[in-house]
Coordinates of C-alpha atoms and ligand atoms in Angstrom, one line a residue:
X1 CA -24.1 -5.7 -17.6
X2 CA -23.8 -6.3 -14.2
X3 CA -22.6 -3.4 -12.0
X4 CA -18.5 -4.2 -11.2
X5 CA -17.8 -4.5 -6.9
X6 CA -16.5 -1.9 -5.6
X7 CA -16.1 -3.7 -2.3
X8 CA -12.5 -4.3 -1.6
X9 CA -12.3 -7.2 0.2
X10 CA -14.3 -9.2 -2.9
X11 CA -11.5 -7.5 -5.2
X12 CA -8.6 -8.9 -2.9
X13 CA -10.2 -12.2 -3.5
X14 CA -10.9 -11.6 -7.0
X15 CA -7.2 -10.9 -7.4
X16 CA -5.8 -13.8 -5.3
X17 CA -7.9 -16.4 -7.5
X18 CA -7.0 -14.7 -10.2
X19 CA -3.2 -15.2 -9.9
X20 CA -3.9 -18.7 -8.9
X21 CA -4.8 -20.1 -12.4
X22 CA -1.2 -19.3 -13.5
X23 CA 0.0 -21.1 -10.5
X24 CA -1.1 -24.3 -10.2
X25 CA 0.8 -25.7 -7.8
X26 CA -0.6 -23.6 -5.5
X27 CA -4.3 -24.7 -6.0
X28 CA -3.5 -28.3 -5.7
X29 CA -1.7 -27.9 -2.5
X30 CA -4.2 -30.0 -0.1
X31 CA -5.9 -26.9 0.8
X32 CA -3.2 -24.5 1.2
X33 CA -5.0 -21.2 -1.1
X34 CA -8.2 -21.3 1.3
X35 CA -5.5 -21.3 4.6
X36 CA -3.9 -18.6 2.8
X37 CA -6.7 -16.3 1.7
X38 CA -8.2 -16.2 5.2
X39 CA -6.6 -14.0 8.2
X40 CA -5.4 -15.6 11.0
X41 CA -7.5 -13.4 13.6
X42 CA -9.7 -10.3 13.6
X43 CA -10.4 -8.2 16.7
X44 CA -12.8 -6.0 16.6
X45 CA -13.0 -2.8 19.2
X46 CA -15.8 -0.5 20.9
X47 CA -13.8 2.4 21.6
X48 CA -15.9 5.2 23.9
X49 CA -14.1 8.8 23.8
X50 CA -14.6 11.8 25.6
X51 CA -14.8 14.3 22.7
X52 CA -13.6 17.8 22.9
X53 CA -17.3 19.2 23.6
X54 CA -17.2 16.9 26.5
X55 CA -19.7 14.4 25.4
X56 CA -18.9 10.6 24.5
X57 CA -19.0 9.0 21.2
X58 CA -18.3 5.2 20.4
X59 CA -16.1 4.7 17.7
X60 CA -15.3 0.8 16.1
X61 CA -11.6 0.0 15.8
X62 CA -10.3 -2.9 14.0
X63 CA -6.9 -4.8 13.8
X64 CA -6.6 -7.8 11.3
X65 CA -3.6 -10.2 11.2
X66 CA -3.8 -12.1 8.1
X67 CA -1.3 -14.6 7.9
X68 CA 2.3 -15.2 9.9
X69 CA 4.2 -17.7 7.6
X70 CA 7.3 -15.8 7.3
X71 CA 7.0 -13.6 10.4
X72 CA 4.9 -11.3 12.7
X73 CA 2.1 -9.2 11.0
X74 CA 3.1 -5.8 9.6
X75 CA 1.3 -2.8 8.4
X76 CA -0.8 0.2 9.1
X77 CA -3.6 2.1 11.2
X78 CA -5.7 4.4 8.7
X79 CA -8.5 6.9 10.6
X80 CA -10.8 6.9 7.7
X81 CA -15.1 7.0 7.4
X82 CA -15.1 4.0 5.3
X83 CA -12.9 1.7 7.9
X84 CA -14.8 -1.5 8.5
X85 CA -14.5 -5.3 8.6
X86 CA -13.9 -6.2 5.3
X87 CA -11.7 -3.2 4.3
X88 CA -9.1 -3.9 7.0
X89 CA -9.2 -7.9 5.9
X90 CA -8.5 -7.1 2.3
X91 CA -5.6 -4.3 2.9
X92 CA -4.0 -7.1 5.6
X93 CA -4.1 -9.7 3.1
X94 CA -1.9 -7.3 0.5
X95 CA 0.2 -6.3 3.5
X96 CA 1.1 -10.6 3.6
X97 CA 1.7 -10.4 -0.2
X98 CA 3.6 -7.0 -0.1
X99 CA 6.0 -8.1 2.7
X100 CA 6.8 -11.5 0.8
X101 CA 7.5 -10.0 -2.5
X102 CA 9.7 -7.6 -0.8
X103 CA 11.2 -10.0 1.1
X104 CA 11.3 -9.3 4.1
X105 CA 10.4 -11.2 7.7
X106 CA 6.7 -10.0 7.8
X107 CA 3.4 -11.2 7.6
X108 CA 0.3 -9.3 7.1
X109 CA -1.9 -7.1 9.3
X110 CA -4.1 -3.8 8.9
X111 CA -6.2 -1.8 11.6
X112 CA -7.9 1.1 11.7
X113 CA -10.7 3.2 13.3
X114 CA -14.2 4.2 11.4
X115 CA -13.6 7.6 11.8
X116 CA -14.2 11.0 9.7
X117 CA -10.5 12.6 11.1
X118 CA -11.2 16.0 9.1
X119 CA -14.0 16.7 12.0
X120 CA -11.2 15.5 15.2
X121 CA -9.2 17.7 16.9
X122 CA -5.2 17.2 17.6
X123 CA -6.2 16.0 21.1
X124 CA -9.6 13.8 20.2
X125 CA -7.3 11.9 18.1
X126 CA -4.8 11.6 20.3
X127 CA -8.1 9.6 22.4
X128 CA -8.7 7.8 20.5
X129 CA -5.8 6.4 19.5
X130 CA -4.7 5.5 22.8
X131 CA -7.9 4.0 24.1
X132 CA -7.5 2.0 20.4
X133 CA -4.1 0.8 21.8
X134 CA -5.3 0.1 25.4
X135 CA -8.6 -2.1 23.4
X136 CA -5.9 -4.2 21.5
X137 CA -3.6 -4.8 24.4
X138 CA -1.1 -7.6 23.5
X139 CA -2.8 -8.2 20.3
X140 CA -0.2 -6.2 18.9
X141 CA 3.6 -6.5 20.0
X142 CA 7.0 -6.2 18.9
X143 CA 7.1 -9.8 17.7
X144 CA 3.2 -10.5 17.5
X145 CA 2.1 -7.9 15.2
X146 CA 3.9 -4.4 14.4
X147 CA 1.6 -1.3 13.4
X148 CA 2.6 1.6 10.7
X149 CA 0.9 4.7 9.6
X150 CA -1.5 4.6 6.8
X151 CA -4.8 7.4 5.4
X152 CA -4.7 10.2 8.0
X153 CA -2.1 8.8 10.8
X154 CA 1.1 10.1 11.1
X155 CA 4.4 10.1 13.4
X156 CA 2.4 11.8 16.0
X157 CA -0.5 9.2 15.7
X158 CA 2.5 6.9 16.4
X159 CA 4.2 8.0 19.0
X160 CA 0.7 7.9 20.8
X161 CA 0.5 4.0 19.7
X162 CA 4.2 4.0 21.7
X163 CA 4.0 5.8 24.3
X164 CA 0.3 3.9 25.7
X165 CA 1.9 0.1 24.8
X166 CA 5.3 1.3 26.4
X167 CA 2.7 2.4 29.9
X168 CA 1.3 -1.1 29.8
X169 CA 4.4 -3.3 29.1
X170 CA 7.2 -1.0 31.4
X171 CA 11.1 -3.0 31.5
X172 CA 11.7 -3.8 28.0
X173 CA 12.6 -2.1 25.0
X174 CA 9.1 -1.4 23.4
X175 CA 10.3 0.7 20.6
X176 CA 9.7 -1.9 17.9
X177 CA 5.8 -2.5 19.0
X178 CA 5.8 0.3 16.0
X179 CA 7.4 1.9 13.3
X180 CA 6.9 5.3 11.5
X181 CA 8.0 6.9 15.0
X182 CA 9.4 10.6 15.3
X183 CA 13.4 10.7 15.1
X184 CA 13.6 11.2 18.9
X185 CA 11.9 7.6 19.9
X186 CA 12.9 5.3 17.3
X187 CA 12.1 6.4 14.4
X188 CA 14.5 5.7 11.1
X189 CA 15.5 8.6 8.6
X190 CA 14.0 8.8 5.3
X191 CA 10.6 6.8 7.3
X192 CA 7.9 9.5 6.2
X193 CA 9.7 9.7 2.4
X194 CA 10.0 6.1 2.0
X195 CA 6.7 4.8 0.2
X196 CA 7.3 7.5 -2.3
X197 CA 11.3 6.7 -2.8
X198 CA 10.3 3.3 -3.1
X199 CA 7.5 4.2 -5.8
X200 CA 10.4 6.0 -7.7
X201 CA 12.9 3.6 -7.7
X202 CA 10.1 0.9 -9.0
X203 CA 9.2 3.2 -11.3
X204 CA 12.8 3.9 -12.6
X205 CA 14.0 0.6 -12.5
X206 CA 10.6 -0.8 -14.5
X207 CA 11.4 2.2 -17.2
X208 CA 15.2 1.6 -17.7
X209 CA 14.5 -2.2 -18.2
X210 CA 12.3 -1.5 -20.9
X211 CA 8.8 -1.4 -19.8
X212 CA 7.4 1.3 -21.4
X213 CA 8.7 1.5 -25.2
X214 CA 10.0 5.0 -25.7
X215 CA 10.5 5.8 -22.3
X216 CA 13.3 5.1 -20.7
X217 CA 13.7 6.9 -17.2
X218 CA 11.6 9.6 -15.5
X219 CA 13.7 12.3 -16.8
X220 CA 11.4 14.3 -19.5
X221 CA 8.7 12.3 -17.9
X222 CA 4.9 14.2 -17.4
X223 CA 3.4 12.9 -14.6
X224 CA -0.1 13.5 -12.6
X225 CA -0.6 12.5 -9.5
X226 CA -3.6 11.8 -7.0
X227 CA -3.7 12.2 -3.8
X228 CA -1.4 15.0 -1.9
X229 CA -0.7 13.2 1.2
X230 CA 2.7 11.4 2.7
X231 CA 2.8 9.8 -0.6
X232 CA 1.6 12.0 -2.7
X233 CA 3.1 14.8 -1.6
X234 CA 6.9 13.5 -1.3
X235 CA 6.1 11.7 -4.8
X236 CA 5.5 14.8 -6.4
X237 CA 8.7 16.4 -4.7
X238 CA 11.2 13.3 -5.8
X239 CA 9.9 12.8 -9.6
X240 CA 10.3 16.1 -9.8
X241 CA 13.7 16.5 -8.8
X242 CA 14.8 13.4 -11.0
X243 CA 13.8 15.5 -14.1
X244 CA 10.5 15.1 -14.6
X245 CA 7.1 17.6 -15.1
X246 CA 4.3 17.2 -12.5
X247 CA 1.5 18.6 -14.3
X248 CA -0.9 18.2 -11.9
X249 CA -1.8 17.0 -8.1
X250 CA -5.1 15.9 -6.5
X251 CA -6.8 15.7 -3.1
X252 CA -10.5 15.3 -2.0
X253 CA -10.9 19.3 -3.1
X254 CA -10.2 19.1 -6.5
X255 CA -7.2 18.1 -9.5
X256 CA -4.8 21.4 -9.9
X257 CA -3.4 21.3 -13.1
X258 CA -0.5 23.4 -15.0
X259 CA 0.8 21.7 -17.9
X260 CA 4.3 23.4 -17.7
X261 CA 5.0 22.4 -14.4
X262 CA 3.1 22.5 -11.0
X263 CA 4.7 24.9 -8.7
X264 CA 5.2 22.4 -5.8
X265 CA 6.1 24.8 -3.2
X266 CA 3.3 26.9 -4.1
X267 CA 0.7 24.1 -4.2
X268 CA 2.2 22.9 -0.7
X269 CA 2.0 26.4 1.0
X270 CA -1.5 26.8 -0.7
X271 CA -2.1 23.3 1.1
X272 CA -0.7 24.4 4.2
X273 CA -3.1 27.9 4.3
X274 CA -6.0 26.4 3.5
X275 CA -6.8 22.3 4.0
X276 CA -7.0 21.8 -0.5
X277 CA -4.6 22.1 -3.3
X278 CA -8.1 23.6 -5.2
X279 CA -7.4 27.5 -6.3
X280 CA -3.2 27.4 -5.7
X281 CA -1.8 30.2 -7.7
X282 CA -0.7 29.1 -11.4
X283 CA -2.9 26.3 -11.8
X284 CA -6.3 25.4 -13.4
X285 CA -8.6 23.9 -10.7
X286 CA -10.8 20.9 -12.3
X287 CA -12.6 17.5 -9.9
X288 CA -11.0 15.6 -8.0
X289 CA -11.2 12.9 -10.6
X290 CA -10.1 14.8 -13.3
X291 CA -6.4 14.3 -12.8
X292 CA -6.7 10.3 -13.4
X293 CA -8.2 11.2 -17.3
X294 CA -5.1 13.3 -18.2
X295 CA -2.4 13.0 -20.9
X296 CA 0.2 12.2 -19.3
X297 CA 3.5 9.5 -19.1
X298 CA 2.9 8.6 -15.3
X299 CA -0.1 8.2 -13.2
X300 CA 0.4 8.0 -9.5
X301 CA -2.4 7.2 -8.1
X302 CA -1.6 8.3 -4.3
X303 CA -4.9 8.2 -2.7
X304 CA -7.6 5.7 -2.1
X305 CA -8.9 2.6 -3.2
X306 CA -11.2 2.2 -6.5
X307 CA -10.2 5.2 -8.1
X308 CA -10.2 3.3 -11.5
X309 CA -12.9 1.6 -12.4
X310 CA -14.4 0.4 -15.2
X311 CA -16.4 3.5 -15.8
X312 CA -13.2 5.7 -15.9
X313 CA -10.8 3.1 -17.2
X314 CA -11.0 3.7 -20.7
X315 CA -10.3 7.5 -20.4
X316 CA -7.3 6.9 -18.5
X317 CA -4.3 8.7 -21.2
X318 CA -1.1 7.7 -19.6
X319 CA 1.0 5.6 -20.6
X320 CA 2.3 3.8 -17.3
X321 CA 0.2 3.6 -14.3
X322 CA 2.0 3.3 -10.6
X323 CA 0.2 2.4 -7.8
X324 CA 1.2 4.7 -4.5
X325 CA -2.2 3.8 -2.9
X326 CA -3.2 0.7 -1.8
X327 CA -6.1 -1.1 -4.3
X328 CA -6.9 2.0 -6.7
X329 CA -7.2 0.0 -9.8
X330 CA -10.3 -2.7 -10.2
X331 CA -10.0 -5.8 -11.9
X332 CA -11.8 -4.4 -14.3
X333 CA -10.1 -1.7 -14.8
X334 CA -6.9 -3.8 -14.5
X335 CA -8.6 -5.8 -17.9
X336 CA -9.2 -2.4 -19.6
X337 CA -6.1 -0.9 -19.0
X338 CA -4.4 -4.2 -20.1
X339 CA -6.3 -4.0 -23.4
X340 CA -5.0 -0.6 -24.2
X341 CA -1.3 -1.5 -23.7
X342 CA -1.2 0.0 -20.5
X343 CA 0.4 -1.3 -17.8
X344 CA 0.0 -1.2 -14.1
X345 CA 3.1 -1.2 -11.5
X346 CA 0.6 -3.0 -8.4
X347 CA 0.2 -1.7 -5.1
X348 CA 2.0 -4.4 -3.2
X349 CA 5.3 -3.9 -5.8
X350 CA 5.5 -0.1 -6.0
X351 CA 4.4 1.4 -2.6
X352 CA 6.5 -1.1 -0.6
X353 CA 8.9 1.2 0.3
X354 CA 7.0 2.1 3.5
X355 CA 7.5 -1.4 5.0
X356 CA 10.3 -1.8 3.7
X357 CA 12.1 1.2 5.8
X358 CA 9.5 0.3 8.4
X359 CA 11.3 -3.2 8.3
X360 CA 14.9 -1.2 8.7
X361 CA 13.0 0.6 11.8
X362 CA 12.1 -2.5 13.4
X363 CA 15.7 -4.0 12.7
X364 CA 17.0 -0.6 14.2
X365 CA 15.3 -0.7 17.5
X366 CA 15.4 -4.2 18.6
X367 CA 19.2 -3.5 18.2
X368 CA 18.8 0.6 19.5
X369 CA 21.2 1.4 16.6
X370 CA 20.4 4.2 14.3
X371 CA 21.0 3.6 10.8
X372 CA 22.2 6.9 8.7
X373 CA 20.4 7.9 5.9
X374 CA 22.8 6.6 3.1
X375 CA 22.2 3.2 4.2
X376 CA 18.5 2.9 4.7
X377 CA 17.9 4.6 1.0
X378 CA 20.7 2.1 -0.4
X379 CA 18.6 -0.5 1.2
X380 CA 15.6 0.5 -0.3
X381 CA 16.8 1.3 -3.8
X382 CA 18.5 -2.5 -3.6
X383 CA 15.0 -3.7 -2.5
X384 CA 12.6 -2.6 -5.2
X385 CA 14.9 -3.0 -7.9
X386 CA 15.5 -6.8 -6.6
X387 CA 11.4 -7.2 -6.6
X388 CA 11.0 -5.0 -9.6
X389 CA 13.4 -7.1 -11.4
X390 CA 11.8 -10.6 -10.0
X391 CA 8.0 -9.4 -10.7
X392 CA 9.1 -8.7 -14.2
X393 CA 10.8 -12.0 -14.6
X394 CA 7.4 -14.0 -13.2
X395 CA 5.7 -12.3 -15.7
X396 CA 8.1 -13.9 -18.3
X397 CA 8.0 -17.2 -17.1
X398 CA 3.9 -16.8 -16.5
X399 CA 3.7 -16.0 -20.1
X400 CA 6.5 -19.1 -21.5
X401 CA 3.6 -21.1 -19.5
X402 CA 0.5 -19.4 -21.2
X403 CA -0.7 -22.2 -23.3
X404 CA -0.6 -24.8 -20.6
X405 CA -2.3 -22.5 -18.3
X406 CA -5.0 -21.6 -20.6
X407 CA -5.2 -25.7 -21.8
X408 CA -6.3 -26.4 -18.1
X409 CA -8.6 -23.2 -18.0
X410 CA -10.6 -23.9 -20.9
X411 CA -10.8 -27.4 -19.3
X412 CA -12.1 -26.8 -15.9
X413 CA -14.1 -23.6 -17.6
X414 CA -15.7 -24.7 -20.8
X415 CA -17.8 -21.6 -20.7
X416 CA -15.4 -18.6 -19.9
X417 CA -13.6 -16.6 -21.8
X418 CA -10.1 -17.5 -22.2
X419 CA -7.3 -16.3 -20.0
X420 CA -6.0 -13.2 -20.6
X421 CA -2.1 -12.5 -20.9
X422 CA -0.8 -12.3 -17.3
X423 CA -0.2 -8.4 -16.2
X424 CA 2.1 -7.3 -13.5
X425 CA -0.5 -7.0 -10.5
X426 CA -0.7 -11.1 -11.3
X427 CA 3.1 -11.9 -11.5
X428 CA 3.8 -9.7 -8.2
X429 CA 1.2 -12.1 -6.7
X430 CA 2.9 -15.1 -8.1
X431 CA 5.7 -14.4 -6.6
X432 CA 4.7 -13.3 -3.4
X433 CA 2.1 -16.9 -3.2
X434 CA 4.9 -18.9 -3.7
X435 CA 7.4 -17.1 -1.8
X436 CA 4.6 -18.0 1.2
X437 CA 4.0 -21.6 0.0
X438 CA 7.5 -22.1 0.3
X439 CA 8.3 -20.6 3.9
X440 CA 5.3 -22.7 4.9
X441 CA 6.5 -25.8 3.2
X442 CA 10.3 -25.4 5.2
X443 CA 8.6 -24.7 8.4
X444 CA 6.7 -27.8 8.2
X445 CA 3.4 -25.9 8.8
X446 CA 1.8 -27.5 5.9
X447 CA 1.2 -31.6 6.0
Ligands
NAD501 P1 -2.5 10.6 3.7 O1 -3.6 10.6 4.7 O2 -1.3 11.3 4.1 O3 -3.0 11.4 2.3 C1 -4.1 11.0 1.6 C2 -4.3 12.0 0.5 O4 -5.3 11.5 -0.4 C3 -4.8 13.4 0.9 O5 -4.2 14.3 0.1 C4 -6.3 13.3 0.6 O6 -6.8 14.6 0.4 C5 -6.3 12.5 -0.6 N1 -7.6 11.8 -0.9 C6 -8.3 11.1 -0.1 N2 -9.4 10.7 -0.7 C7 -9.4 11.2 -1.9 C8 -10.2 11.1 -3.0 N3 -11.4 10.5 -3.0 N4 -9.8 11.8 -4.2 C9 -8.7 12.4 -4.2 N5 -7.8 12.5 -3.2 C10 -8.2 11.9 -2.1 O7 -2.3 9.1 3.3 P2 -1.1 8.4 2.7 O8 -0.3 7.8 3.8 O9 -0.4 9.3 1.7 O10 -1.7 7.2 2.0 C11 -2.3 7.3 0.6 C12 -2.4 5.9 0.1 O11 -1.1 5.3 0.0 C13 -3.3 5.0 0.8 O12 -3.9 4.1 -0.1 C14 -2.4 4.2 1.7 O13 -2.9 2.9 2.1 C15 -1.2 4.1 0.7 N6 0.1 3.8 1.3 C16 0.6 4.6 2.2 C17 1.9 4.3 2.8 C18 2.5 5.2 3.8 O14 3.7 4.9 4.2 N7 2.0 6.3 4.2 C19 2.5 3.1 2.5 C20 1.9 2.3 1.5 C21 0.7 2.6 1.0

């Protein structure tokens, strides 16, 4: 058997083509999937930066706007070791099916710096992210391409981003050049809780509609999380205080488990002291794996990509699985899991609640209103459940359309095997595809 990809740019790809063959229409478009798979523009960066010790080292930055059909690009700036080309393509394609599904006025875009930011100090960061802003110059903007945080950036990494585009473009209102800003500068309430909210109310909605038989909220619900990060973290916090048990929480240290209940305040403090959730007080420590193979109702997988694969896919023991991170599930995991009955809430449904706050932030500034924190969470709630709801309605409709679908598999693919039922990571792209083809088709972009 050949070993699966974990590269995730080929698993983007894999996934886009994959939706494809349910949508027809989309594939005999004169050309239109190959426009839409490919980003717009990438700009790579040499960034040179004065380190703490006083010596220079060059770091590669990267920005990726992948499409613009139904607005300017949106998403993040992650500081991470594995940042490169191909990573920030495929997270800026998601970000252009993410924004679509949620509906709202964004493409997709991604950046980032290759960059190990548990060795920086507060102020090397600080350098680099402003020389990262100066290299970019007008390649972003507040109506060309709008930056977030993502792995390892924060408020503070964008207030940086703000306060170096707001030096180089003085007399107008900059503030929505970014979002994910401190309260003080623009920033929108309930900004660093949103992704999490969002993965609740997805999750809640998808459980109270029926999608996991014999469980019908989060109340009761035992729940393992990975990751203990801005989504992790605040994910743990609200499932908990909407009834349910978190029995355990990961980061890069280890999987802390206590199957009556994680302390959360205690696991946060032990955080706080000492970099790792590893050894908190009234837990069992195990790998940091170890939390994705437990017996649980709710995985959250709240970290990084590729976190379940086909070599771990099989021991996964929950019975619904939400994706908080961005591309933790392969596609063949995503088979495996589908096999066993369980499903998968994707990455570009459930963790839209980040852009789509982000999105209120935006709106926010380029009116300088402040919005109160009743209605952005309103909005949000309104939001998944409205792409919840139409994600799990594509997958009806893909499924009424099975036989056809399969009829002109089998025809163009006398070899393969046949198609498999259509999950939820393949509906939500459905959607989002032909949300795309249809902005494109209004605007007159497309001949
Ligand atoms: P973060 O930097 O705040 O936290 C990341 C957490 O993951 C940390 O606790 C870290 O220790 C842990 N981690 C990293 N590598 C790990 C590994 N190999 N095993 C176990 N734990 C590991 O990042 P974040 O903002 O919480 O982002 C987490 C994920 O959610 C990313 O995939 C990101 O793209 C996605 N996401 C974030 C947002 C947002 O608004 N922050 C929005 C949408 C999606």
């Amino acid at each position: 058997m050949t070993e699966e990809s974990l590269n995730i740019h080929t698993i983007a790809r894999m996934q886009f083509d994959q939706a494809l063959t349910y949508i027809p229409d989309i594939t005999t478009w004169n050309g239109f999937a190959e426009w839409l798979i490919a980003p717009e523009k990438i700009v790579s960066v040499t960034l040179p930066v004065v380190m703490d010790s006083g010596a220079v080292r060059t770091f590669k930055g990267y920005r990726v706007l992948h499409n613009t059909a139904r607005g300017p690009g949106k998403g993040g700036i992650r500081f991470h070791p594995s940042v490169d080309e191909d990573e920030v393509k495929a997270l800026a394609a998601w970000m252009t099916w993410k924004c679509a599904l949620a509906g709202i006025p964004f493409g997709g875009a991604k950046g980032g710096v290759a960059c190990d930011p548990s060795t920086l100090s507060v102020d090397e960061k600080r350098r680099i992210t402003r020389r990262l802003v100066a290299a970019l110059g007008d390649n972003i903007g507040p109506h060309t391409d709008i930056p977030a945080p993502d792995l390892y950036t924060d408020s503070q990494t964008m207030a940086w981003v703000f306060d170096t585009y707001t030096m180089l473009h003085t007399g107008s209102n900059t503030r929505p050049v970014v979002t994910g800003k401190p309260l003080d500068i623009g920033g929108i309430v309930g900004r660093s809780t949103a992704t999490a909210r969002g993965v609740f109310f997805c999750t809640e909605h998808f459980l109270s509609l029926g999608g996991v038989p014999g469980l019908s909220g989060v109340k009761g619900a035992r729940v393992a999380i990975q990751g203990y990060g801005n989504a992790g973290r605040h994910a743990a916090t609200i499932f908990r205080d909407n009834g349910a048990t978190v029995i355990a929480v990961s980061d890069t240290k280890g999987s802390v488990v206590a199957e009556q209940g994680v302390d959360l305040a205690v696991v946060s403090a032990h955080k706080d002291a000492t970099g790792s959730v590893a050894g908190a007080k009234g837990t069992k420590t195990m790998s940091p794996t170890d939390v994705l193979e437990l017996e649980c109702d709710i995985l959250i997988p709240a970290a990084i990509e590729t976190q379940i694969t086909s070599k771990n896919a099989a021991k996964v023991k929950a019975r619904l699985v939400v994706e908080a991170a961005n591309g933790p599930t392969t596609p063949a995991a995503d088979v495996i899991l589908a096999d066993r009955g369980i499903p998968v809430l994707p990455d570009i449904l459930a963790n839209a609640g980040g852009v789509v706050v982000s999105y209120f932030e935006w709106v926010q500034n380029l009116q300088n209103e402040e919005w109160d924190e009743e209605r952005v969470d309103d909005g949000l709630r309104r939001r998944m459940f409205r792409s919840t709801e139409a994600v799990i309605a594509q997958r009806v409709a893909l499924q009424a359309g099975l036989a056809q679908s399969r009829a002109r598999w089998a025809a163009s693919h006398p070899d393969a095997p046949p198609l498999r039922e259509p999950d939820y990571r393949i509906a939500a792209t459905a959607v989002a595809v032909s949300r795309i083809k249809a902005t494109a088709a209004e605007r007159g972009v497309w001949p």
